[in-house]
Amino acid sequence: MSRFALFDLDGTLADRQSALSDALTCLCRSRALSPEAEQWLRIQLVDRATIHDFALLRDVFGLEASAADLWQQYVDLMSAAVTCRPEVLEGLARLRAAAWTIGIITNGAGDIQRAKLAGTGLASLVDGVAASGDLEIRKPDRRLFELAATRCGVSLADGGWMIGDNPAGDIGGGHQAGLRTIWLRGRPWPDALPAAHHVVDDVTDAITILLNEISE
Ligand SMILES: [Mg+2]
């Protein structure tokens, strides 16, 4: 088994939900948005955000600011608010020290996902990044896994691991890509989906599993 691991970003390595809440509070205050507009944004962005959400916000609530300005402010606020716990950064550094190749595979717009990787300190710890917005291909599509592997300089044919919190996108997609999988428990598990190889409560437990893996 090759020492190659792909990690999901939001809800796996980084806590998007608390960052989102802080960023939206800040954005809505600075733009003096109505409570209705704030509520709308919180629902609209619950899973992911793109510039189109801000174009819609602007139209629906009659804002003067351009969608590009609103989006840029959101990207800046999110990249400042999002965090990765020190023990997670440390775990990834240990994997790299043990000759693991580490990639990020994420459903999201490329600019904000890269800003978040820089803001959390993850950018310098990974070998390659594939964001769905780059190609308009989303997990569980195997092609996004192939892109991630290529950007890491490895081949899916050599195997590896996928670690994430989304059953269909991360674990189902990982299986289809021929990877072993570790699920970060939290969401309901869909009945029809084959089980992950391991299930953990914390991403640091997943890193420990990888570190204990004896190469075959
Ligand atoms: Mg996730």
Short mmCIF file of C-alpha atoms and ligand atoms in Angstrom, two decimals:
data_model
loop_
_atom_site.label_atom_id
_atom_site.label_comp_id
_atom_site.label_asym_id
_atom_site.label_seq_id
_atom_site.Cartn_x
_atom_site.Cartn_y
_atom_site.Cartn_z
CA MET A 1 0.00 0.00 0.00
CA SER A 2 1.46 3.28 -1.09
CA ARG A 3 2.07 6.01 1.48
CA PHE A 4 -0.37 8.41 -0.12
CA ALA A 5 -3.26 10.02 1.73
CA LEU A 6 -5.92 12.40 0.49
CA PHE A 7 -7.77 14.49 3.04
CA ASP A 8 -11.01 16.40 2.74
CA LEU A 9 -10.75 19.99 3.99
CA ASP A 10 -14.04 21.34 5.39
CA GLY A 11 -15.23 19.43 8.43
CA THR A 12 -12.19 17.13 8.30
CA LEU A 13 -8.97 19.13 8.62
CA ALA A 14 -10.59 22.51 9.21
CA ASP A 15 -13.68 23.60 11.11
CA ARG A 16 -15.69 25.43 8.46
CA GLN A 17 -18.89 25.91 10.48
CA SER A 18 -17.52 28.11 13.25
CA ALA A 19 -15.41 30.06 10.77
CA LEU A 20 -18.48 30.60 8.59
CA SER A 21 -20.51 31.90 11.48
CA ASP A 22 -17.79 34.38 12.52
CA ALA A 23 -17.14 35.52 8.95
CA LEU A 24 -20.82 36.13 8.22
CA THR A 25 -21.34 38.05 11.45
CA CYS A 26 -18.45 40.28 10.49
CA LEU A 27 -19.49 40.71 6.86
CA CYS A 28 -23.11 41.48 7.64
CA ARG A 29 -22.13 44.02 10.29
CA SER A 30 -19.65 45.81 8.06
CA ARG A 31 -22.17 46.02 5.19
CA ALA A 32 -25.07 46.88 7.53
CA LEU A 33 -27.15 44.04 6.05
CA SER A 34 -30.69 43.42 7.28
CA PRO A 35 -31.40 40.46 9.58
CA GLU A 36 -33.30 38.90 6.65
CA ALA A 37 -30.27 39.15 4.37
CA GLU A 38 -28.04 37.71 7.09
CA GLN A 39 -30.42 34.81 7.68
CA TRP A 40 -30.61 34.17 3.93
CA LEU A 41 -26.79 34.10 3.66
CA ARG A 42 -26.42 31.71 6.59
CA ILE A 43 -28.75 29.22 4.91
CA GLN A 44 -27.41 29.75 1.40
CA LEU A 45 -23.78 29.19 2.40
CA VAL A 46 -24.30 26.31 4.83
CA ASP A 47 -22.51 23.73 2.65
CA ARG A 48 -20.36 25.86 0.34
CA ALA A 49 -20.08 29.32 -1.17
CA THR A 50 -19.28 30.77 -4.57
CA ILE A 51 -19.33 34.23 -6.06
CA HIS A 52 -22.75 33.38 -7.52
CA ASP A 53 -24.24 33.30 -4.03
CA PHE A 54 -23.16 36.91 -3.58
CA ALA A 55 -24.53 37.93 -6.98
CA LEU A 56 -27.84 36.45 -5.87
CA LEU A 57 -27.65 38.18 -2.49
CA ARG A 58 -27.06 41.47 -4.26
CA ASP A 59 -30.06 41.01 -6.56
CA VAL A 60 -32.46 39.68 -3.95
CA PHE A 61 -31.70 42.33 -1.33
CA GLY A 62 -30.85 45.23 -3.67
CA LEU A 63 -27.26 45.82 -2.46
CA GLU A 64 -25.03 48.38 -4.13
CA ALA A 65 -21.72 46.61 -3.65
CA SER A 66 -20.56 44.41 -6.52
CA ALA A 67 -20.68 40.63 -6.21
CA ALA A 68 -16.90 40.59 -6.73
CA ASP A 69 -16.32 42.92 -3.77
CA LEU A 70 -18.66 40.98 -1.51
CA TRP A 71 -17.05 37.69 -2.53
CA GLN A 72 -13.52 39.02 -1.95
CA GLN A 73 -14.49 40.28 1.49
CA TYR A 74 -16.00 36.88 2.28
CA VAL A 75 -12.84 35.06 1.08
CA ASP A 76 -10.66 37.33 3.23
CA LEU A 77 -12.85 36.91 6.30
CA MET A 78 -13.10 33.13 5.90
CA SER A 79 -9.40 32.63 5.39
CA ALA A 80 -8.74 34.70 8.52
CA ALA A 81 -11.41 32.90 10.58
CA VAL A 82 -10.79 29.29 9.60
CA THR A 83 -8.44 27.30 11.80
CA CYS A 84 -6.76 23.94 11.90
CA ARG A 85 -5.96 22.58 15.38
CA PRO A 86 -2.23 22.44 16.24
CA GLU A 87 -2.41 18.68 16.88
CA VAL A 88 -3.74 18.18 13.35
CA LEU A 89 -0.94 20.25 11.80
CA GLU A 90 1.52 18.30 13.95
CA GLY A 91 0.03 14.98 12.83
CA LEU A 92 0.39 15.92 9.16
CA ALA A 93 3.99 16.97 9.77
CA ARG A 94 4.65 13.55 11.33
CA LEU A 95 3.13 11.82 8.29
CA ARG A 96 5.39 13.80 5.99
CA ALA A 97 8.39 12.99 8.16
CA ALA A 98 7.40 9.32 7.71
CA ALA A 99 7.58 9.79 3.91
CA TRP A 100 3.85 10.09 3.30
CA THR A 101 2.55 12.09 0.33
CA ILE A 102 -0.42 14.22 1.40
CA GLY A 103 -3.08 15.78 -0.79
CA ILE A 104 -6.24 17.82 -0.24
CA ILE A 105 -9.36 17.04 -2.24
CA THR A 106 -12.19 19.45 -1.66
CA ASN A 107 -15.55 20.40 -3.10
CA GLY A 108 -15.37 24.18 -3.24
CA ALA A 109 -14.25 27.18 -5.25
CA GLY A 110 -10.50 27.15 -5.88
CA ASP A 111 -9.76 30.69 -4.66
CA ILE A 112 -11.41 30.36 -1.27
CA GLN A 113 -10.15 26.82 -0.63
CA ARG A 114 -6.56 27.92 -1.36
CA ALA A 115 -6.98 31.01 0.83
CA LYS A 116 -8.18 28.73 3.65
CA LEU A 117 -5.20 26.39 3.18
CA ALA A 118 -2.88 29.38 3.47
CA GLY A 119 -4.76 30.81 6.46
CA THR A 120 -4.67 27.54 8.41
CA GLY A 121 -1.02 26.75 7.74
CA LEU A 122 -2.02 23.60 5.84
CA ALA A 123 -0.65 24.85 2.51
CA SER A 124 2.97 24.16 3.41
CA LEU A 125 2.15 20.65 4.67
CA VAL A 126 0.55 19.23 1.55
CA ASP A 127 1.94 18.07 -1.78
CA GLY A 128 -1.06 18.84 -3.96
CA VAL A 129 -4.58 20.27 -3.93
CA ALA A 130 -7.62 19.52 -6.08
CA ALA A 131 -10.64 21.80 -5.64
CA SER A 132 -13.88 20.98 -7.44
CA GLY A 133 -14.23 24.56 -8.67
CA ASP A 134 -11.01 24.19 -10.72
CA LEU A 135 -12.67 21.83 -13.19
CA GLU A 136 -16.34 21.84 -12.21
CA ILE A 137 -15.93 18.21 -11.22
CA ARG A 138 -17.06 17.28 -7.71
CA LYS A 139 -16.40 14.40 -5.37
CA PRO A 140 -17.34 11.54 -5.65
CA ASP A 141 -16.33 11.88 -9.34
CA ARG A 142 -13.23 9.77 -9.82
CA ARG A 143 -11.68 12.42 -12.09
CA LEU A 144 -11.22 14.79 -9.15
CA PHE A 145 -9.36 12.02 -7.30
CA GLU A 146 -7.19 11.49 -10.36
CA LEU A 147 -6.42 15.20 -10.52
CA ALA A 148 -5.47 15.23 -6.82
CA ALA A 149 -3.14 12.26 -7.30
CA THR A 150 -1.53 13.83 -10.36
CA ARG A 151 -0.97 17.11 -8.51
CA CYS A 152 0.71 15.11 -5.74
CA GLY A 153 2.95 13.38 -8.27
CA VAL A 154 1.51 9.90 -7.62
CA SER A 155 -0.86 7.49 -9.36
CA LEU A 156 -4.18 6.16 -8.04
CA ALA A 157 -3.12 2.81 -9.46
CA ASP A 158 -0.62 2.52 -6.59
CA GLY A 159 -3.40 2.82 -4.02
CA GLY A 160 -3.57 5.00 -0.95
CA TRP A 161 -6.08 6.40 1.51
CA MET A 162 -8.98 8.85 1.58
CA ILE A 163 -10.00 10.52 4.84
CA GLY A 164 -13.16 12.60 5.09
CA ASP A 165 -16.48 13.32 6.79
CA ASN A 166 -18.84 13.03 3.81
CA PRO A 167 -20.11 9.46 3.30
CA ALA A 168 -20.89 9.63 -0.43
CA GLY A 169 -18.34 12.22 -1.58
CA ASP A 170 -15.33 11.20 0.47
CA ILE A 171 -15.82 7.54 1.34
CA GLY A 172 -17.92 6.44 -1.65
CA GLY A 173 -15.65 8.47 -3.93
CA GLY A 174 -12.53 7.08 -2.26
CA HIS A 175 -13.71 3.51 -2.83
CA GLN A 176 -14.46 4.22 -6.49
CA ALA A 177 -10.97 5.64 -6.83
CA GLY A 178 -9.52 2.40 -5.44
CA LEU A 179 -8.43 3.94 -2.13
CA ARG A 180 -8.80 2.65 1.41
CA THR A 181 -10.99 4.92 3.47
CA ILE A 182 -11.32 6.42 6.92
CA TRP A 183 -14.61 8.05 7.79
CA LEU A 184 -14.80 10.89 10.27
CA ARG A 185 -18.12 10.08 11.88
CA GLY A 186 -20.85 12.70 12.28
CA ARG A 187 -23.42 12.63 9.50
CA PRO A 188 -25.93 9.79 9.05
CA TRP A 189 -24.52 6.88 7.06
CA PRO A 190 -26.60 6.09 3.91
CA ASP A 191 -27.92 2.50 3.91
CA ALA A 192 -26.74 1.60 0.42
CA LEU A 193 -23.14 2.76 0.83
CA PRO A 194 -20.37 0.20 1.56
CA ALA A 195 -18.70 0.78 4.93
CA ALA A 196 -15.43 2.66 5.30
CA HIS A 197 -12.34 0.64 6.22
CA HIS A 198 -12.07 2.56 9.50
CA VAL A 199 -14.35 4.93 11.40
CA VAL A 200 -12.95 7.56 13.78
CA ASP A 201 -14.26 10.41 15.91
CA ASP A 202 -11.34 12.73 15.34
CA VAL A 203 -9.04 13.29 12.38
CA THR A 204 -6.00 12.83 14.64
CA ASP A 205 -7.18 9.21 15.15
CA ALA A 206 -7.12 8.77 11.37
CA ILE A 207 -3.56 10.11 11.25
CA THR A 208 -2.57 7.63 13.97
CA ILE A 209 -4.01 4.77 11.89
CA LEU A 210 -1.90 5.89 8.92
CA LEU A 211 1.24 6.24 11.03
CA ASN A 212 0.76 2.70 12.34
CA GLU A 213 0.22 1.29 8.88
CA ILE A 214 2.99 -1.13 8.00
CA SER A 215 3.80 -0.88 4.32
CA GLU A 216 3.28 -4.13 2.48
MG MG B 1 -16.15 17.73 4.51
#
